[in-house]
Amino acid sequence: MLELSDVRAGYGRSEVIHGVSLTVPSDGVVAVMGHNGAGKTTLLRATVGLVKTNSGTVRFEGEDITSLRPSARVARGLAYVPQGQQSFGQLTTQENLQVVADGRKNGRALIKEVLDLFPALTSLMNRRAGLLSGGQRQQLAIARALITSPKMLILDEPTEGIQPSVVAEIERTILELTRRGGLGVLLVEQHIGFALESAERYYVLEAGRVTSTGSGGAGADVDIDSVVSDVRAAMTI
């Protein structure tokens, strides 16, 4: 379980996140939504240690990790996929996966597992990542993170600029992984329908503060259209 308690964070003297608290279960999806500039990415970067936390605590599996370096948080099971379909553009798909798998005793099996999750990558193994479409690069970015066998996957805008068919594939994969157990997902997303269909709980962030929270559609009997309307209303306040 990942738990943020009254977290305040920012850049230098500029505080962006003002006392945010949220909880992500060890086998479910939690979505954070909000307009551009609401502080969503800063919140994720503070969670993984890329932005200094001014106060509050970040706990993972009961351990206070607030003061740990990003590498130590990764070693404990956090995996972060930043915004922008990031990959090593000059390397092939195979090489991008291999870079992460190297040094892991079951690296070959891990690559096979992520290819089973994202079969579209199988025919692209010899293609340079820089030549892939945005959706293919995003699948590759998530696949690379999953090779680390994380306990908590943190995704920043995974559907940005991606065609609907790939969005559906990413959603299917996320839900399949959490159904297996042993993986929690913290998802920042502006695609409201995708976020609410995937997440069991959502938080709306505005100017660095949580202004609304509630239940999403994954694993619950929820009128998703009503929830979407409520979230859109919260994001316009």
Coordinates of C-alpha atoms in Angstrom, one line a residue:
M1 CA 0.0 0.0 0.0
L2 CA 1.1 3.5 -0.8
E3 CA 0.0 6.3 1.5
L4 CA 0.6 10.0 1.2
S5 CA -0.2 12.0 4.3
D6 CA -0.5 15.8 4.2
V7 CA 2.3 16.1 1.6
R8 CA 3.6 19.5 0.7
A9 CA 6.1 19.8 -2.1
G10 CA 7.4 22.1 -4.8
Y11 CA 10.4 23.7 -6.5
G12 CA 12.6 26.0 -4.4
R13 CA 10.4 28.4 -2.6
S14 CA 7.5 27.7 -4.8
E15 CA 5.1 25.2 -3.1
V16 CA 3.0 23.4 -5.7
I17 CA 1.4 20.6 -3.6
H18 CA -0.5 21.8 -0.4
G19 CA -1.2 19.1 2.1
V20 CA -2.4 16.3 -0.2
S21 CA -3.3 12.9 1.4
L22 CA -4.3 9.8 -0.6
T23 CA -4.1 6.0 -0.4
V24 CA -3.4 3.5 -3.1
P25 CA -4.2 -0.2 -2.3
S26 CA -1.7 -2.9 -3.1
D27 CA -4.0 -4.4 -5.7
G28 CA -6.1 -1.6 -7.2
V29 CA -6.1 1.5 -9.3
V30 CA -6.4 5.1 -7.9
A31 CA -6.7 8.0 -10.4
V32 CA -5.7 11.6 -9.8
M33 CA -7.3 14.1 -12.2
G34 CA -7.2 17.8 -12.8
H35 CA -6.5 20.6 -15.3
N36 CA -3.0 21.4 -16.6
G37 CA -1.1 23.1 -13.8
A38 CA -3.1 21.5 -11.0
G39 CA 0.0 19.9 -9.6
K40 CA -0.6 16.3 -10.7
T41 CA 2.9 15.6 -12.1
T42 CA 4.6 17.3 -9.2
L43 CA 2.6 15.0 -6.9
L44 CA 3.9 11.9 -8.7
R45 CA 7.4 13.2 -8.8
A46 CA 7.3 13.9 -5.0
T47 CA 6.0 10.3 -4.5
V48 CA 9.0 8.8 -6.3
G49 CA 11.5 11.2 -4.8
L50 CA 12.2 13.4 -7.8
V51 CA 10.8 16.4 -6.1
K52 CA 11.7 17.3 -2.5
T53 CA 8.9 16.9 0.0
N54 CA 8.7 20.0 2.3
S55 CA 6.5 18.3 4.9
G56 CA 4.2 15.3 5.3
T57 CA 5.0 11.7 4.8
V58 CA 5.2 9.1 2.0
R59 CA 4.7 5.5 3.2
F60 CA 5.0 2.4 1.2
E61 CA 4.1 -1.0 2.7
G62 CA 4.2 0.6 6.1
E63 CA 7.7 2.1 5.7
D64 CA 8.3 5.8 5.8
I65 CA 10.2 6.4 2.5
T66 CA 9.9 10.2 2.5
S67 CA 13.7 10.7 2.8
L68 CA 14.8 7.9 0.5
R69 CA 16.5 8.6 -2.8
P70 CA 14.5 7.7 -6.0
S71 CA 16.7 4.6 -6.6
A72 CA 16.0 3.3 -3.1
R73 CA 12.2 3.7 -3.7
V74 CA 12.5 1.9 -7.0
A75 CA 14.4 -0.9 -5.2
R76 CA 11.5 -1.2 -2.8
G77 CA 9.0 -1.7 -5.7
L78 CA 8.0 1.6 -7.1
A79 CA 8.0 2.0 -10.9
Y80 CA 7.4 5.4 -12.5
V81 CA 6.4 6.0 -16.2
P82 CA 6.6 9.7 -16.8
Q83 CA 4.6 11.7 -19.3
G84 CA 5.6 11.7 -22.9
Q85 CA 6.1 8.0 -24.1
Q86 CA 9.8 8.1 -23.1
S87 CA 12.2 5.6 -24.5
F88 CA 15.7 5.3 -25.9
G89 CA 14.9 6.5 -29.4
Q90 CA 18.1 5.2 -31.0
L91 CA 17.7 1.7 -29.6
T92 CA 15.4 -1.0 -30.9
T93 CA 12.3 -2.1 -29.0
Q94 CA 14.3 -5.3 -28.1
E95 CA 17.2 -3.2 -26.8
N96 CA 15.0 -1.0 -24.8
L97 CA 13.5 -4.0 -23.0
Q98 CA 16.9 -5.7 -22.7
V99 CA 18.5 -2.7 -21.0
V100 CA 16.1 -3.1 -18.1
A101 CA 16.1 -6.9 -18.1
D102 CA 19.9 -7.2 -18.1
G103 CA 21.2 -8.3 -14.7
R104 CA 17.9 -9.9 -13.7
K105 CA 18.1 -13.6 -13.3
N106 CA 14.8 -14.2 -15.1
G107 CA 15.2 -11.3 -17.6
R108 CA 14.2 -13.3 -20.6
A109 CA 11.1 -14.6 -19.0
L110 CA 10.2 -11.0 -17.9
I111 CA 10.5 -9.8 -21.5
K112 CA 8.2 -12.6 -22.6
E113 CA 5.7 -11.7 -19.9
V114 CA 5.5 -8.0 -21.0
L115 CA 5.2 -9.0 -24.7
D116 CA 2.2 -11.2 -23.7
L117 CA 0.7 -8.1 -22.2
F118 CA 1.5 -5.9 -25.2
P119 CA 1.5 -8.3 -28.2
A120 CA 1.7 -5.4 -30.6
L121 CA 5.3 -4.9 -29.6
T122 CA 6.3 -8.5 -30.8
S123 CA 6.5 -7.5 -34.4
L124 CA 8.4 -4.3 -33.6
M125 CA 11.3 -5.8 -31.7
N126 CA 13.9 -4.8 -34.4
R127 CA 12.5 -1.3 -35.0
R128 CA 14.1 1.7 -33.4
A129 CA 11.9 3.1 -30.7
G130 CA 12.2 6.6 -32.2
L131 CA 10.3 5.3 -35.2
L132 CA 7.4 3.9 -33.3
S133 CA 4.0 5.6 -33.0
G134 CA 3.0 7.4 -29.9
G135 CA 0.9 4.5 -28.7
Q136 CA 3.6 2.0 -29.4
R137 CA 6.1 4.0 -27.5
Q138 CA 3.7 4.3 -24.6
Q139 CA 3.2 0.5 -24.5
L140 CA 7.0 0.1 -24.6
A141 CA 7.5 2.6 -21.7
I142 CA 5.0 0.7 -19.6
A143 CA 6.5 -2.7 -20.6
R144 CA 9.9 -1.5 -19.5
A145 CA 8.6 -0.4 -16.1
L146 CA 6.9 -3.8 -15.7
I147 CA 10.1 -5.7 -16.3
T148 CA 11.3 -4.4 -12.9
S149 CA 8.5 -6.5 -11.3
P150 CA 7.1 -3.5 -9.4
K151 CA 4.6 -3.6 -6.5
M152 CA 3.3 -0.1 -7.4
L153 CA 3.1 1.3 -10.9
I154 CA 2.9 5.1 -11.2
L155 CA 1.7 6.4 -14.6
D156 CA 1.6 10.0 -15.7
E157 CA -0.9 10.7 -18.5
P158 CA -0.5 7.3 -20.2
T159 CA -3.2 8.0 -22.8
E160 CA -2.0 11.5 -23.9
G161 CA -2.0 11.8 -27.7
I162 CA -2.8 8.1 -28.2
Q163 CA -5.5 6.6 -30.5
P164 CA -8.6 5.1 -28.8
S165 CA -7.8 1.5 -29.7
V166 CA -4.4 1.7 -27.9
V167 CA -6.1 3.5 -24.9
A168 CA -8.4 0.5 -24.6
E169 CA -5.4 -1.9 -24.8
I170 CA -3.6 0.0 -22.0
E171 CA -6.7 0.0 -19.9
R172 CA -7.2 -3.7 -20.4
T173 CA -3.6 -4.4 -19.4
I174 CA -3.8 -2.3 -16.2
L175 CA -7.0 -4.0 -15.1
E176 CA -5.6 -7.4 -15.9
L177 CA -2.5 -6.8 -13.8
T178 CA -4.4 -5.5 -10.8
R179 CA -6.8 -8.4 -11.0
R180 CA -3.8 -10.8 -10.7
G181 CA -3.0 -9.2 -7.3
G182 CA 0.3 -7.8 -6.0
L183 CA 0.3 -4.6 -8.0
G184 CA -1.2 -1.2 -7.2
V185 CA -1.5 1.6 -9.7
L186 CA -1.4 5.4 -9.2
L187 CA -2.7 7.0 -12.3
V188 CA -2.6 10.6 -13.3
E189 CA -5.0 11.1 -16.2
Q190 CA -7.0 13.9 -18.0
H191 CA -9.0 11.4 -20.0
I192 CA -11.8 11.3 -17.5
G193 CA -13.7 8.3 -18.9
F194 CA -10.5 6.2 -19.0
A195 CA -9.5 7.2 -15.5
L196 CA -12.9 6.4 -13.9
E197 CA -13.4 3.1 -15.8
S198 CA -10.0 2.0 -14.6
A199 CA -9.9 3.3 -11.0
E200 CA -11.6 2.1 -7.9
R201 CA -11.1 5.6 -6.4
Y202 CA -10.4 9.0 -7.8
Y203 CA -9.1 12.3 -6.5
V204 CA -9.6 15.7 -8.2
L205 CA -6.6 18.1 -7.7
E206 CA -7.0 21.8 -8.2
A207 CA -4.2 24.3 -7.5
G208 CA -2.3 21.6 -5.6
R209 CA -5.2 20.7 -3.3
V210 CA -7.7 17.8 -3.3
T211 CA -11.1 19.3 -4.0
S212 CA -13.1 16.1 -4.6
T213 CA -12.8 12.4 -4.2
G214 CA -15.0 9.4 -4.7
S215 CA -15.4 5.9 -6.1
G216 CA -14.7 5.0 -9.7
G217 CA -16.0 2.2 -11.9
A218 CA -13.5 -0.6 -11.5
G219 CA -14.7 -3.4 -9.3
A220 CA -17.7 -1.4 -8.1
D221 CA -21.4 -1.0 -9.1
V222 CA -21.1 2.6 -10.1
D223 CA -23.1 4.8 -12.5
I224 CA -20.0 5.9 -14.5
D225 CA -21.9 8.6 -16.4
S226 CA -23.0 10.2 -13.2
V227 CA -19.5 10.1 -11.8
V228 CA -18.1 11.6 -14.9
S229 CA -20.6 14.5 -14.6
D230 CA -19.6 15.0 -11.0
V231 CA -15.9 15.0 -11.8
R232 CA -16.3 17.5 -14.6
A233 CA -18.3 19.7 -12.3
A234 CA -15.5 19.5 -9.7
M235 CA -12.9 20.4 -12.2
T236 CA -14.7 23.5 -13.3
I237 CA -15.2 24.9 -9.8

